[in-house]
Every structure is written in C-alpha cells, then in structure tokens.
Coordinates of C-alpha atoms in Angstrom, one line a residue:
X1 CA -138.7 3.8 -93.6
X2 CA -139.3 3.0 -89.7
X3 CA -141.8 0.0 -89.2
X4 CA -141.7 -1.0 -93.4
X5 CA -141.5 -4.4 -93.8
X6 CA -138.5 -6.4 -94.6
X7 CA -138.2 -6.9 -98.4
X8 CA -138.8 -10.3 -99.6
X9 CA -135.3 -11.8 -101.2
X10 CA -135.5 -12.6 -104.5
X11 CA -134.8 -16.5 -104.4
X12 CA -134.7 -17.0 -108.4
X13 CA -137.9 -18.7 -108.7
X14 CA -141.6 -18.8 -106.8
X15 CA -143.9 -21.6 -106.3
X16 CA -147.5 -20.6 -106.9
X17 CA -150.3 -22.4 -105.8
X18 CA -152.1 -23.2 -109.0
X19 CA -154.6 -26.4 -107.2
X20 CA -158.0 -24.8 -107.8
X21 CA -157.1 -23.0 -111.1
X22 CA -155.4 -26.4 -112.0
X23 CA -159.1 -28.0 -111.7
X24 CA -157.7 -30.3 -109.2
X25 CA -160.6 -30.9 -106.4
X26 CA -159.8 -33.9 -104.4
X27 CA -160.0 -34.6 -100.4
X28 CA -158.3 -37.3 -98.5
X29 CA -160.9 -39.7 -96.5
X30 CA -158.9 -41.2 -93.7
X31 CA -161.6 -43.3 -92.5
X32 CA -161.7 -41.9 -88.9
X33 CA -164.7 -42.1 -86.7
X34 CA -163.1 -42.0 -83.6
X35 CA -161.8 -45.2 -82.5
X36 CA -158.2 -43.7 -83.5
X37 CA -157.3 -46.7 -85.7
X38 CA -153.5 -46.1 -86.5
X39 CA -153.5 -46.4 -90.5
X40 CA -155.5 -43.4 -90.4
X41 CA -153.0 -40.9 -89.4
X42 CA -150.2 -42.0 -92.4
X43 CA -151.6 -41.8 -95.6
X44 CA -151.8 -40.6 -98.5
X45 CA -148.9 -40.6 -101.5
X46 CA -149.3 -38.8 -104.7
X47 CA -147.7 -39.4 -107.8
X48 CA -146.3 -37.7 -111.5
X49 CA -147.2 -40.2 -114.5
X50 CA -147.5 -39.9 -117.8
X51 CA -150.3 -42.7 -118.3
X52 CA -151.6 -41.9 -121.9
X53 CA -148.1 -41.4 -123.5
X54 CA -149.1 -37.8 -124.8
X55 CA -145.6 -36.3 -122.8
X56 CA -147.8 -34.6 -120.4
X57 CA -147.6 -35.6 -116.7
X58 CA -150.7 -36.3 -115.1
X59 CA -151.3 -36.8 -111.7
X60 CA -152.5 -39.8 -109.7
X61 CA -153.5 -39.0 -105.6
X62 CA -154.5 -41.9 -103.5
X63 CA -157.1 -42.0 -101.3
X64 CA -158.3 -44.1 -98.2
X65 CA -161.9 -45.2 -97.6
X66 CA -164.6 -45.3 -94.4
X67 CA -163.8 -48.2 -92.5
X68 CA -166.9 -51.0 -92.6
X69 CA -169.6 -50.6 -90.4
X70 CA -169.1 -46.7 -90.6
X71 CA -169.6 -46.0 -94.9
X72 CA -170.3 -42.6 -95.9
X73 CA -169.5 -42.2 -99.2
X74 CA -167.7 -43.6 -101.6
X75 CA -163.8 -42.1 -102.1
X76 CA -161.6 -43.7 -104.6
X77 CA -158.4 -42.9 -106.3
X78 CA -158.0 -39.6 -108.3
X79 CA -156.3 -40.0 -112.2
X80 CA -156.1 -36.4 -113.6
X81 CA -155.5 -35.7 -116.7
X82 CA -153.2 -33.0 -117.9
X83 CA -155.1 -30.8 -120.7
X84 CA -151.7 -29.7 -121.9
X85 CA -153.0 -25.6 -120.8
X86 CA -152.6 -25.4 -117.0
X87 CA -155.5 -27.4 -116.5
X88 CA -156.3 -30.8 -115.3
X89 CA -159.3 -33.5 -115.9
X90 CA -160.7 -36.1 -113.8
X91 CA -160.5 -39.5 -115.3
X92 CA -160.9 -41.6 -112.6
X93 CA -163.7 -43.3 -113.7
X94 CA -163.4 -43.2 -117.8
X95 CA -159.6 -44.7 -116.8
X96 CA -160.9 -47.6 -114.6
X97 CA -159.9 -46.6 -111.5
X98 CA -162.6 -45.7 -109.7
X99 CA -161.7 -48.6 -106.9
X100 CA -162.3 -48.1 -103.2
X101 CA -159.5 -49.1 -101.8
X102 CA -157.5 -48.1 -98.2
X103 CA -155.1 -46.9 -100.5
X104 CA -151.7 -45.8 -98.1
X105 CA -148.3 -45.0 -100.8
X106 CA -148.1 -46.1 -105.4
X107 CA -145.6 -46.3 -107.0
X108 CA -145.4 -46.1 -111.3
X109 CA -143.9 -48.2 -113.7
X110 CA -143.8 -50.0 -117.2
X111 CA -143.5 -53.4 -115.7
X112 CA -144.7 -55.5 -118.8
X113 CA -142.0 -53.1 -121.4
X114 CA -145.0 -52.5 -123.8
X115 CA -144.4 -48.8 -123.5
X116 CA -147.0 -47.9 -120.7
X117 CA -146.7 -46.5 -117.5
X118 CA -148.5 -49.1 -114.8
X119 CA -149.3 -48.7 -111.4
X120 CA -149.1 -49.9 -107.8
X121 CA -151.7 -49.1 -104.9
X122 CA -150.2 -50.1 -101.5
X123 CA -153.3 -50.4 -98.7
X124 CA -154.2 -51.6 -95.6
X125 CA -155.5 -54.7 -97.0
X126 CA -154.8 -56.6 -100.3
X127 CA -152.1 -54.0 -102.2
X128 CA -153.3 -53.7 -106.2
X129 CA -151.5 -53.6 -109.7
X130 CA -153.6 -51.9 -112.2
X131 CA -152.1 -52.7 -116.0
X132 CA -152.2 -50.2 -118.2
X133 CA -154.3 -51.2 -121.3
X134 CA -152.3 -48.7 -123.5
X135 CA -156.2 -47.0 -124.3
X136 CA -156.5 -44.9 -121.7
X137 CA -157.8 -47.6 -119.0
X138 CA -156.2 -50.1 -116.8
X139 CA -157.9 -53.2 -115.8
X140 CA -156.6 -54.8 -111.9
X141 CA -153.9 -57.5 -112.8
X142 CA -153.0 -58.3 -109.3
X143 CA -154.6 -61.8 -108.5
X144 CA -153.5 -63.3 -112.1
X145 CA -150.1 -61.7 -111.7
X146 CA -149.7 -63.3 -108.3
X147 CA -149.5 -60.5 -106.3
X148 CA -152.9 -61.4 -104.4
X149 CA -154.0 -63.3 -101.3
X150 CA -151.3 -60.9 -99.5
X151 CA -153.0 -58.8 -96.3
X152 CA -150.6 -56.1 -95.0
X153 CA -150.5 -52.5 -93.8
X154 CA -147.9 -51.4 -96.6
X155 CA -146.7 -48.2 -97.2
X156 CA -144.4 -46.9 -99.8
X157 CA -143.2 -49.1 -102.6
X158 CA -140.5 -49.4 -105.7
X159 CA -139.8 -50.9 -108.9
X160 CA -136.2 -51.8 -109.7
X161 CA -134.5 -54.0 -111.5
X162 CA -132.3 -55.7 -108.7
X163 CA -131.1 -58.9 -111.2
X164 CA -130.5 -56.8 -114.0
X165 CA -132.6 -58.9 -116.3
X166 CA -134.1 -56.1 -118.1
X167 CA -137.4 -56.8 -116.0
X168 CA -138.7 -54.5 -113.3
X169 CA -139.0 -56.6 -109.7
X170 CA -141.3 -55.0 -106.6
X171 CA -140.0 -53.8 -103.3
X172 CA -143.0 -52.9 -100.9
X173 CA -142.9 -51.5 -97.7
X174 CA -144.7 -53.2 -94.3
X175 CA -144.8 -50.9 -91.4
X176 CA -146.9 -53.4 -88.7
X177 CA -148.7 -55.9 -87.7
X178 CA -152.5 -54.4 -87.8
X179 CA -156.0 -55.0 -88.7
X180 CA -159.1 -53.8 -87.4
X181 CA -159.7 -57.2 -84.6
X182 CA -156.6 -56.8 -83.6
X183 CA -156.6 -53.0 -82.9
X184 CA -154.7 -51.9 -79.6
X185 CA -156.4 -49.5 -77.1
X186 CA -153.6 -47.0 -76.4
X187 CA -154.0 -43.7 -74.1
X188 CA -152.1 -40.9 -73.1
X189 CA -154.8 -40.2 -69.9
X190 CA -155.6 -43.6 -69.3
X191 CA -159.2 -43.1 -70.1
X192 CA -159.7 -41.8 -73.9
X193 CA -158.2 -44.0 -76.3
X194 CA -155.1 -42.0 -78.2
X195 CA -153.3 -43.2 -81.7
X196 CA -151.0 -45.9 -80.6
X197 CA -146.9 -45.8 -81.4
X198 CA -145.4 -48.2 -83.0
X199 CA -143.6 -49.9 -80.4
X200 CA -147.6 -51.2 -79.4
X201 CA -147.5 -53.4 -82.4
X202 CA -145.2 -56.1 -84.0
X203 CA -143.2 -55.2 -87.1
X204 CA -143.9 -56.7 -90.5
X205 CA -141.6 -57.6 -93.1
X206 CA -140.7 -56.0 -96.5
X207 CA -141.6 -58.2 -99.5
X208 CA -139.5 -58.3 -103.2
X209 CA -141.4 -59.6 -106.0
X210 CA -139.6 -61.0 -108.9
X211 CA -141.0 -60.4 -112.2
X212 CA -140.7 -63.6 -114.0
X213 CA -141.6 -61.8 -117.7
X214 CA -144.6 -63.4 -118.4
X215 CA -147.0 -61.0 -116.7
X216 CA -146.6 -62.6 -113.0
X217 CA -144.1 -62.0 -110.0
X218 CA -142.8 -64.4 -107.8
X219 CA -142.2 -64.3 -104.1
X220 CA -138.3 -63.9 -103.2
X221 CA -138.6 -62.3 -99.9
X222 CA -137.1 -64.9 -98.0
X223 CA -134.5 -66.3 -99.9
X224 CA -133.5 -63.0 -101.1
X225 CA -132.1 -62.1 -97.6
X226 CA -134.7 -59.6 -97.1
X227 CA -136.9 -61.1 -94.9
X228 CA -137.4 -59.1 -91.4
X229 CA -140.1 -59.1 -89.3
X230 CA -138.4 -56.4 -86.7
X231 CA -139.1 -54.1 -89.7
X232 CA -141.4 -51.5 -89.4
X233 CA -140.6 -49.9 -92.9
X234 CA -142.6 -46.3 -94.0
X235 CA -139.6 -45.4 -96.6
X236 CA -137.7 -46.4 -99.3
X237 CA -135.3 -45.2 -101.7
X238 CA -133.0 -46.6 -104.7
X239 CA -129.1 -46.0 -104.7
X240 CA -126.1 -47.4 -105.8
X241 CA -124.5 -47.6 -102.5
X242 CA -121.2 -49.5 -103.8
X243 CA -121.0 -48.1 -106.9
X244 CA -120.9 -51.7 -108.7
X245 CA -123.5 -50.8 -111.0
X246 CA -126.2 -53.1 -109.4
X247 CA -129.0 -51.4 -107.8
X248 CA -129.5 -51.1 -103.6
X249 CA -132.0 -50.4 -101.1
X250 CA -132.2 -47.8 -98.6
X251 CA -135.8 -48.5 -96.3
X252 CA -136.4 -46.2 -93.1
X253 CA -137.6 -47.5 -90.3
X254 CA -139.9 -46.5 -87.0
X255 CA -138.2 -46.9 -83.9
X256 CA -136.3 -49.6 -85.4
X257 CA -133.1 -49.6 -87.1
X258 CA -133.1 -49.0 -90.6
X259 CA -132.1 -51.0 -93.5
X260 CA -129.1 -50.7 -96.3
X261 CA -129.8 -53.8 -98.6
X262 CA -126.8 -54.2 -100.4
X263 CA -127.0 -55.8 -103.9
X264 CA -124.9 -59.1 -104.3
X265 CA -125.3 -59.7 -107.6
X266 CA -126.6 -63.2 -107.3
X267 CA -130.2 -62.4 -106.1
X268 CA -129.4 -62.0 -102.7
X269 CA -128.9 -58.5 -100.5
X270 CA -126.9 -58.1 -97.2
X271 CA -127.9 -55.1 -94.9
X272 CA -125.0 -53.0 -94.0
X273 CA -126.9 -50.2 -92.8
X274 CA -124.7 -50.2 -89.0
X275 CA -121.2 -50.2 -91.1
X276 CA -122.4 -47.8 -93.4
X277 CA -123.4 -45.6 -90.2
X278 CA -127.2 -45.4 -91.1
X279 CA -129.0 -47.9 -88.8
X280 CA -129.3 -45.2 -85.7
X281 CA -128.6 -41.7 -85.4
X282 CA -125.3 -40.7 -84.0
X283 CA -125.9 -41.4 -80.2
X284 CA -126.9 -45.0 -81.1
X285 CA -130.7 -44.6 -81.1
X286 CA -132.9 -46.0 -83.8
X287 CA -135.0 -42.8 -84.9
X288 CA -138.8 -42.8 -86.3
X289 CA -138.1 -43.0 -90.0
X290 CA -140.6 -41.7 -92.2
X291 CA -139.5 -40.5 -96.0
X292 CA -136.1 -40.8 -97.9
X293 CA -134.8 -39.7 -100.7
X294 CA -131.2 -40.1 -101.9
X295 CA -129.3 -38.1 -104.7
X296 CA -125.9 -37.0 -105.4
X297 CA -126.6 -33.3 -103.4
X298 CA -123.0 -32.4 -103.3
X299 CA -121.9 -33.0 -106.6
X300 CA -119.3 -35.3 -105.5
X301 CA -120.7 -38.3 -107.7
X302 CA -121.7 -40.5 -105.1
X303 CA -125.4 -40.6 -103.8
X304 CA -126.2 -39.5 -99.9
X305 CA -129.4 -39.9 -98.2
X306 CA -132.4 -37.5 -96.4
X307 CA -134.2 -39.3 -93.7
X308 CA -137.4 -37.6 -92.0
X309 CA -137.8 -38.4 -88.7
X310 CA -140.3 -37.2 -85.7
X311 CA -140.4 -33.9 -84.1
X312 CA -137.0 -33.7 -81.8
X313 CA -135.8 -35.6 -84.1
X314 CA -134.1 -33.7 -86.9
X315 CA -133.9 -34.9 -90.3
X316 CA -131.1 -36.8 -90.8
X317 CA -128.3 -35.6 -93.8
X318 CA -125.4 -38.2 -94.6
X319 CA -122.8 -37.8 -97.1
X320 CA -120.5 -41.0 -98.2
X321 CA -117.5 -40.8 -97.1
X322 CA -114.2 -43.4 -97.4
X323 CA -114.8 -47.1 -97.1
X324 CA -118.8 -47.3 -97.5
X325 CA -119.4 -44.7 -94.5
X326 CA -121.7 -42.1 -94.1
X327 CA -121.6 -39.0 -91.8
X328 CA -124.3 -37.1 -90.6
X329 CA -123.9 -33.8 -91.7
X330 CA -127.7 -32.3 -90.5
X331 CA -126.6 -29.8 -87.9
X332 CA -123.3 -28.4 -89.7
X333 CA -125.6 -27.9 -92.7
X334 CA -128.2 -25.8 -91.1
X335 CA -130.8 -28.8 -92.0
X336 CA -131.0 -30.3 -88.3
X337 CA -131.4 -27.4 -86.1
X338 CA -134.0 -26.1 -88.3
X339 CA -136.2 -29.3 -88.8
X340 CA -135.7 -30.1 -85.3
X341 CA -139.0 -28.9 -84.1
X342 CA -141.1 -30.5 -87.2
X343 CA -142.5 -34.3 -87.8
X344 CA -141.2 -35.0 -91.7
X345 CA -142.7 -37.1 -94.0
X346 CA -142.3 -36.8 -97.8
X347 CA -138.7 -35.6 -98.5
X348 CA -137.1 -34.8 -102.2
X349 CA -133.9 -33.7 -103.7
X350 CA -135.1 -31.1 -106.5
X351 CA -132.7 -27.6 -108.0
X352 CA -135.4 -25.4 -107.4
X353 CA -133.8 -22.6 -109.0
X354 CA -131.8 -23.9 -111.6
X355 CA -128.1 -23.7 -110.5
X356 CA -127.1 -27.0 -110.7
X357 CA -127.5 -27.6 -106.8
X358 CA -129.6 -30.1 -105.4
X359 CA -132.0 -28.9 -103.3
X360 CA -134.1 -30.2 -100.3
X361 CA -138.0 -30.8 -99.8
X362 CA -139.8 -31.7 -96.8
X363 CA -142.9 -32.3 -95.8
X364 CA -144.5 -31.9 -91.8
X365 CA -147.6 -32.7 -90.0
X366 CA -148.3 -34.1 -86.6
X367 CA -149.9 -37.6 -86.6
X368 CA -152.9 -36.3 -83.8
X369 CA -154.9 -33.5 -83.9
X370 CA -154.8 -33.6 -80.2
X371 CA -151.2 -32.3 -79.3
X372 CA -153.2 -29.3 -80.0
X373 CA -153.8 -29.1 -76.3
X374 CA -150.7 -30.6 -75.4
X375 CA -148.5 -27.4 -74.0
X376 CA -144.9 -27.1 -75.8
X377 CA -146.0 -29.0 -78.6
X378 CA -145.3 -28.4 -81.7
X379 CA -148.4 -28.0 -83.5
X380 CA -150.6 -30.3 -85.8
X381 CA -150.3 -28.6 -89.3
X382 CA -146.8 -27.5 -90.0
X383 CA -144.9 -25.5 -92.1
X384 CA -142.9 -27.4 -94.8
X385 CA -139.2 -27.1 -95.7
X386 CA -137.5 -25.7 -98.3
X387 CA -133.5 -25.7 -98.0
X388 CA -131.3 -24.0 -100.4
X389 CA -128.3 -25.6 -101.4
X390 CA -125.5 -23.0 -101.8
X391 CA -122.7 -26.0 -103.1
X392 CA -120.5 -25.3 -99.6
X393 CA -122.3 -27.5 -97.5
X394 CA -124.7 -25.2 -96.3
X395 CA -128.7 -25.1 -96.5
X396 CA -130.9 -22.6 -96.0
X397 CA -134.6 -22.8 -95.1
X398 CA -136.7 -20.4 -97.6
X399 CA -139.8 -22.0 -97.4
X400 CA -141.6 -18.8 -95.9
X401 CA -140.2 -16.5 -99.1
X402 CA -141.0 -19.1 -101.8
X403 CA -144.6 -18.0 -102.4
X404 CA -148.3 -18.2 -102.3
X405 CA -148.6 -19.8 -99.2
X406 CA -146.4 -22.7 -99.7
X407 CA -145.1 -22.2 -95.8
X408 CA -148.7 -22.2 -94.5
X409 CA -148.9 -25.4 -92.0
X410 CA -150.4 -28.3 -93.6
X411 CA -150.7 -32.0 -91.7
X412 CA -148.7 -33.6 -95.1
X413 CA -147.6 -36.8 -96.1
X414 CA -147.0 -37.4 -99.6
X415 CA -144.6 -35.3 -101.9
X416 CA -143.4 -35.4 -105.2
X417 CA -141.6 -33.4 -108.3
X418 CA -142.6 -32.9 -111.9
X419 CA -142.2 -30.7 -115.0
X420 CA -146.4 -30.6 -115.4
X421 CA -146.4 -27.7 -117.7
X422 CA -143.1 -28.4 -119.8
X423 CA -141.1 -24.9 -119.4
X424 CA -138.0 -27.0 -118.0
X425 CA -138.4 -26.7 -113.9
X426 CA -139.9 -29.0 -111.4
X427 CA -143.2 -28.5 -109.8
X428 CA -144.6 -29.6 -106.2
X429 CA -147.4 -31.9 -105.3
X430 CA -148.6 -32.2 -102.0
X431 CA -150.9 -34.3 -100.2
X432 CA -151.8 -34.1 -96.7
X433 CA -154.1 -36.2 -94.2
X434 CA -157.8 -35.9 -94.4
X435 CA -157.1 -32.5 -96.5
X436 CA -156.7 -31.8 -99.9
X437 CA -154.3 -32.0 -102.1
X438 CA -151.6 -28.7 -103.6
X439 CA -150.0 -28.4 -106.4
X440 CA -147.0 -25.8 -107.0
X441 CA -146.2 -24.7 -109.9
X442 CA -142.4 -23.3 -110.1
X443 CA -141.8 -20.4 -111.9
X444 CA -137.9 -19.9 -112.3
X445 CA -137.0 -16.0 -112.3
X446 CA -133.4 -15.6 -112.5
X447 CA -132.5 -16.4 -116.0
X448 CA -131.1 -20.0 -115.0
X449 CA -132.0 -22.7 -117.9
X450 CA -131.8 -26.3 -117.7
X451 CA -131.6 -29.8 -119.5
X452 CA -133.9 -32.7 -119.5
X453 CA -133.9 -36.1 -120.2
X454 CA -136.2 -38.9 -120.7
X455 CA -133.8 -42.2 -121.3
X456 CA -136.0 -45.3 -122.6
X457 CA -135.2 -48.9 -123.5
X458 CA -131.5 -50.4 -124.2
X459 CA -131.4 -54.2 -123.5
X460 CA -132.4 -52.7 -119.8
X461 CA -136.1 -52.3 -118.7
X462 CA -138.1 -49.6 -120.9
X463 CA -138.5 -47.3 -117.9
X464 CA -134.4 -47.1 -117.8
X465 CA -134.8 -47.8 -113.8
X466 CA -131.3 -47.4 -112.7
X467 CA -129.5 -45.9 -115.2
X468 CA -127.4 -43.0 -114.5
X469 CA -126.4 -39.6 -116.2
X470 CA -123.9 -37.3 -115.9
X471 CA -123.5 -33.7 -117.2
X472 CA -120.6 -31.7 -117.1
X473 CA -120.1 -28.1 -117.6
X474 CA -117.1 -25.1 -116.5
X475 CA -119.0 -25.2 -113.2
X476 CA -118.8 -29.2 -112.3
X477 CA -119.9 -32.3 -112.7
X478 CA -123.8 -33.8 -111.6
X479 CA -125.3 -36.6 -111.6
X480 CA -129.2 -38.2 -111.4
X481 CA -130.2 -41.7 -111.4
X482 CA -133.6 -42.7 -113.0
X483 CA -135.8 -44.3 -109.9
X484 CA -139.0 -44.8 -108.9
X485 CA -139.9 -45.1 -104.8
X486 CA -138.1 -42.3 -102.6
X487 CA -140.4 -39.7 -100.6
X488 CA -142.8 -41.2 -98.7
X489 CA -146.0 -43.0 -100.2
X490 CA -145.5 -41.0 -103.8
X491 CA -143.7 -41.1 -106.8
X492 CA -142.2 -38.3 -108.9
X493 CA -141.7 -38.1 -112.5
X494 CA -138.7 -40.5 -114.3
X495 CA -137.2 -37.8 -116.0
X496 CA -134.1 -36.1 -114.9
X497 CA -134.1 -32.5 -115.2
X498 CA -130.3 -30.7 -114.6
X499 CA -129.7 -26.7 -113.8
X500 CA -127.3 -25.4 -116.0
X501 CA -127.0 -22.1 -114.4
X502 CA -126.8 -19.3 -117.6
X503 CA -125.0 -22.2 -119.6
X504 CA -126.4 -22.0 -122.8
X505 CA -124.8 -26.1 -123.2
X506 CA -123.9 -28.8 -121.7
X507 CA -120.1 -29.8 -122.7
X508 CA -120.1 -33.5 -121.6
X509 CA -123.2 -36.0 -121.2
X510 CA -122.7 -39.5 -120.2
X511 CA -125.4 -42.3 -119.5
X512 CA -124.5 -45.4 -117.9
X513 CA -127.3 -47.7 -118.9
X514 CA -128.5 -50.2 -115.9
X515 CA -126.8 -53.7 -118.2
X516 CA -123.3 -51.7 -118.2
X517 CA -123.6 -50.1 -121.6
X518 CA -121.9 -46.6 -121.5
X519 CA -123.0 -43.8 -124.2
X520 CA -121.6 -40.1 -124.6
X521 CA -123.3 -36.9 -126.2
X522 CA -121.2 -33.8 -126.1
X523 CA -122.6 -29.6 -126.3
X524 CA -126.0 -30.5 -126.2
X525 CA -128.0 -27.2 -125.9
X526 CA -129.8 -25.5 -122.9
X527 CA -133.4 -25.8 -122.7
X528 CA -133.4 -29.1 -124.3
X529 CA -135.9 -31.9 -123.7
X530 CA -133.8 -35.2 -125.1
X531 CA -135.4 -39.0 -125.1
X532 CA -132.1 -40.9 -125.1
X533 CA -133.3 -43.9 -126.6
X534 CA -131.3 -48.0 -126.7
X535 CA -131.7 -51.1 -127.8
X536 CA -135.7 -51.9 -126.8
X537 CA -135.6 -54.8 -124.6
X538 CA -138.3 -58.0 -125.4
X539 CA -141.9 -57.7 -124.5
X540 CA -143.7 -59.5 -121.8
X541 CA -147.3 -60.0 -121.4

C-alpha cells in the first residue's frame, strides 16, 4: 500500500531494553558545576562479574563524584545482584562498596587464585583494588598490596598474565597530566571557558604491576619497556599479536600515536605499533583513540583490532596480514563511511545472532553538550552502532532495526557483553555520561544455537586469562581468547560464547591453555554451557 511503512527486516534476534524492569536505577554524577574540568566528560565503564560464584552475572557500574568544594550528594559505585529471574539487587552497600570515588574505567579479576572474582576502580585520583572476601563483601586491598600513593587520571585497565607465571599482573591506562590546581582555561570564543583537548595537557604514562604472589604488586613500568610519558592512553586491549603464545598489548591513544607492546618473553615489551601499521591512520596522522577491542572477526585465526576514534574520524578496522602487518579495512567494509560522522567510545566484537560471525559494537557521544549550537555538528547524544558481519568482508549497520530503542542517541562511554539471563546469547550494557545506565537483553529469533565455555585453572591463573579456544564445525573454524580490558573503561564477561548456526554440535574443540598445554574435546553438543577445568594453580594470599 502507497505511504505504508517499510517492513522492519527480520535480523534474527532483538535487543530489548529490559533497565527499569531489570530493577537497575543508577545515574552517572560527573561532578560538573561548570568550570568544564576535562575528567568529567570521559567516564564511566561498566562491567559483567560473577562476584558471589552463584553462575549468575552481576553487574558492577562505576560512578564519579562532586568535585570538593561543590558536594551534593553522595554517589558511589553500583554492585547489582542478579536474582537469577530477570531482576537485579542493589548491594552496594551490604558488599562493601559503597566508596566515593572519581571512579573513570574497572576492570575484574581473580588476582589472588582463591576462586573469587576481584576488582579494579581506575579514578582521577588514587586507583582502588577491592579483594573479594569470598562472603559476599570485599574489603580495599590497595595500600597493603602496594598499589597506593599513586595519583593519576587513569582510564581503562587489564589483568594479564604477561610472564606466564600463573599470576595475573596490572596494565592501567594514563590519559594526562591533570588535577584540579593545575586545571587549563581553554575556549572556543575566547571568553567562556570550553572543555580543553588533549593537546592542552602533557601525557602520562601507562603503569604494569607485577603480582609478586603474596598479595602485593610491584612496579615494572620502567624496566619493562613500557614507560612513556607522550602517552595519552584511553584504550586497551589483549592479543596475541605474534602468535608465540605470550600475551601483547594493544593501548589507543589521543592525538598520539598508539601503542603495540609486543611480548619478549623475558619481561620486557617492544612497541611495534608503526611496523605493524597501527600507530596512525593511513595518511600518517595519529587519530583520537578512544575504545578497542580485538578478536579474530574474520575467522582467519589470527586477531585484528576496532579502534574508536572522534567524529571525522572513522573507526578504524585492521586485519593481519603477511609479516606482522595490518591493513585498514574500515571503508571497504562499510564500517568507516558509516561511523564517520559519530565520536566512539566503547567498542566490542560480539555474534549477535548466532552465526558464527563476529560482530561489531560501538558506542557514540559527543564530549560537550555545547556543539549543540555549533552548526554542522554532529550532535551530543548519538546513535550507537551495530554492524553485521556477513563472513565476506562486509558490515552492515542495523542498529536502527535491532529494537526498543537501542538506536536512540545516548552521550555513551562504557560498553560491555554478557549472558545475564543464561539462554546462550550475549547481552548489552551501556553506560553513558551524567545519564543512566541500559541494559539489553538479546533475544535470538532465528533458530541459531550456540556453545559456551567457562575454562578455569590449569598450572595457568584461575581466571584462564589468555588461553585460547577453537571450535570447528562444516562451516569453519573460530576462535576467542579469554581477556579482561578491551572496550573502553568496562569489562565484559570471561566466558566465550560461539554461534553455531543450526549445528546441533561442535565436531572439533581445542584449548590452548596460557603455559602451552594443549587439550581436545570432540562433538560436544549445541546449547551447552562447559567449565573446562586444569590443573588448579597454587594459592596466594
């Protein structure tokens, strides 16, 4: 009929935004009062963790606080618990957390081995580490672990095992030089002060933390090789960039070049982010980095990388290629021209629907309210990405026919995946700047079914941080790496969740454990939920 609308293609699966009927109520405090301090337009990161061990994700939003002289209220972290029934509960307080803190990015990990999921609060400020008690609390650990006495404006953060000990180090993120007495008075009329760039302050280096197994870290940032203050780091992401089996670092930088640490296998890291092709975009220009993620998207067994960049920007898609090399494959995918006009933050490599195709994530939202007035911009809220994957090289926004409002514009930052309600998909979490928080849950339509796996122990770290696992069926071969970090400021859930189309098995199953072990499962069944368990490594305190 003349004038009907268009019908809505059916994608396979719908995100529905479940946030209120989830019970989850929470509003990011920025701090602003209108001196236009810069921290206040990154934050905040989200993340999926299981902290009581029941096999439920909960979920764990950080939050930012007034800045002093101007207090309000208080705003602290958010701990929800997952009632197992769609619903979520506020814990904050019963779990310990109820801190205020100018919490920016966390990241989640078992970095003691005693079987419980602990976490990391990076903050304009002194950064925290919360233990997990194993009770349902966590106490602050951070000045007895030696992590304190630290002031920064950190952002998004990792755990990895980069010495292959079996003990998870820290990776933290520094984006600049700023505090509140050394503010800079920026302006775009030379009269009202405007959020500065950060070419107005000096960069900050990234600090690694190695865990010495008794409950503290030591400081290896300088004679690890990754000492840098030109750094001005808002992303980071885990990869095995050589395919030697030892863990590297991808870290995106803001209008500098960014970073490809690789591992050395003696403690120290080189970058080789301009031979790999990665420090600037292809006409030689270092790009605002914001999120990362990197995952094997094309099935070819080898990881590439998503980078998030300002508006005019495009995110940036490169595949590994011959010799170490990456290409930036963004515009011949459909992924540049399309993200072009949009200022990215949390990015993620997720099958949406189940085919056994990685799909892409992103998040958008201006950094001013103000470029509201400003004509030809691009807006303040924006519309978030969703890009299909159809396995020929080619993505395909569908954002706008995914559902329940998930393309309305949103001013985001954090993103992350998880399988909240346990029927084999991955679900969305959202945060966004001085705004709530959104949580998606995915609703697969087509019939597709999938296979998940939680890997713990071996002689490597509980968490299995670096392991890898590959599943074969008729249609190809994927593969997933167990990782914390990626995104921007968040952390999504450890286990690895494959699309198996209509498969009702997987034929082949192989996990390559982080100290070289190697272990093979064969027709494992579709809609499976597997712990592959190994030797348990040694407890620390």
């Amino acid at each position: 009929m003349l004038g009907a609308a268009a019908a809505t293609p059916d994608l396979g699966f719908r995100l529905t935004d479940v946030t209120a009927q989830s019970g989850i109520a929470f509003h990011h405090n920025s701090g602003a009062f209108g001196a236009k301090y810069l921290p206040e337009t990154l934050g905040p990161g989200c993340a999926f963790l299981d902290y009581d061990g029941d096999g439920w994700l909960d979920i764990l939003l950080v939050n930012g606080t007034d800045w002093p002289g101007h207090k309000k209220q208080p705003s602290t972290l958010s701990l929800y618990r997952n009632n197992r029934n769609g619903t979520f509960t506020d814990v904050t307080r019963k779990a310990g957390l109820a801190f205020e803190i100018y919490g920016m990015g966390v990241t989640v990990a078992d970095y003691n081995n005693d079987g419980f999921p602990d976490i990391y609060i990076t903050a304009v400020g002194q950064n925290r580490l919360f233990k997990n008690t194993g009770k349902g609390t966590f106490v602050d650990v951070t000045q007895q672990a030696g992590l304190g006495h630290r002031m920064g404006c950190s952002t998004s953060a990792l755990w990895f095992d980069y010495d292959r000990d079996g003990l998870l180090d820290l990776f933290v993120c520094n984006y600049v030089q700023w505090s509140p007495e050394h503010d800079v008075f920026c302006s775009v009329d030379g009269k009202n002060k405007s959020y500065c760039t950060p070419e107005a302050f000096h960069g900050s280096t990234c600090w690694l933390f190695r865990n010495r197994g008794n409950g503290t870290f030591e400081d290896v940032t300088a004679k690890s090789g990754i000492f840098d203050t030109t750094s001005k780091s808002l992303g980071v992401a885990m990869l095995d960039y050589d395919r030697d089996g030892w863990p590297d670092l991808f870290v995106a930088n803001d209008t500098q070049p960014n970073k490809l640490y690789r591992n050395l296998r003696n403690g120290t890291f080189e970058d080789v982010a301009v031979h790999a092709g990665i420090a600037f975009s292809e006409d030689g220009k270092a790009r605002a980095g914001m999120g990362v993620d990197a995952a094997d998207f094309d099935n070819a067994g080898v990881a590439g990388l998503a980078i998030t960049n300002f508006d005019d920007e495009m995110i940036a898609l490169y595949q590994p290629g011959r010799g170490g090399v990456y290409s930036d494959v963004a515009t011949r995918s459909g992924i540049g021209q399309a993200s072009r006009m949009r200022l990215g933050f949390g990015c993620a490599f997720l099958d949406a629907d189940l085919d056994g195709r990685l799909d892409l994530v992103a998040v958008n939202g201006h950094i001013d309210e103000t470029v509201r007035n400003i004509s030809g911009n691009h807006g303040y809220a924006q519309a978030p990405h969703l890009f299909l994957n159809n396995g020929k090289g080619l993505f395909h926004d569908v954002a706008a026919q995914a559902g329940s409002g998930f393309a309305s514009p949103k001013v985001a930052r954090g993103l992350a995946y998880g399988d909240f309600d346990r029927d084999g998909d991955v679900d969305v979490l959202i945060t966004t700047n001085q705004g709530p928080a959104f949580l998606y849950r995915n609703d697969v339509t087509n019939g597709n079914r999938s296979i998940r796996f939680q890997l713990q122990g071996t002689k490597s770290n509980r968490d299995a941080i670096g392991a890898m696992v590959r599943v074969t069926t008729p249609d190809g071969t994927q593969s997933r790496m167990v990782k914390t970090g990626s995104s921007y400021l968040s952390q999504s859930e450890l286990a690895l969740t494959f699309g198996l189309r209509k498969r009702d098995k997987a034929d082949r199953i192989v996990v390559e454990w982080p100290g070289g072990q190697v272990q093979e499962f064969g027709n494992l069944k579709a809609g499976s939920w597997l712990c592959i368990e190994g030797q348990k490594p040694a407890q620390s305190q």
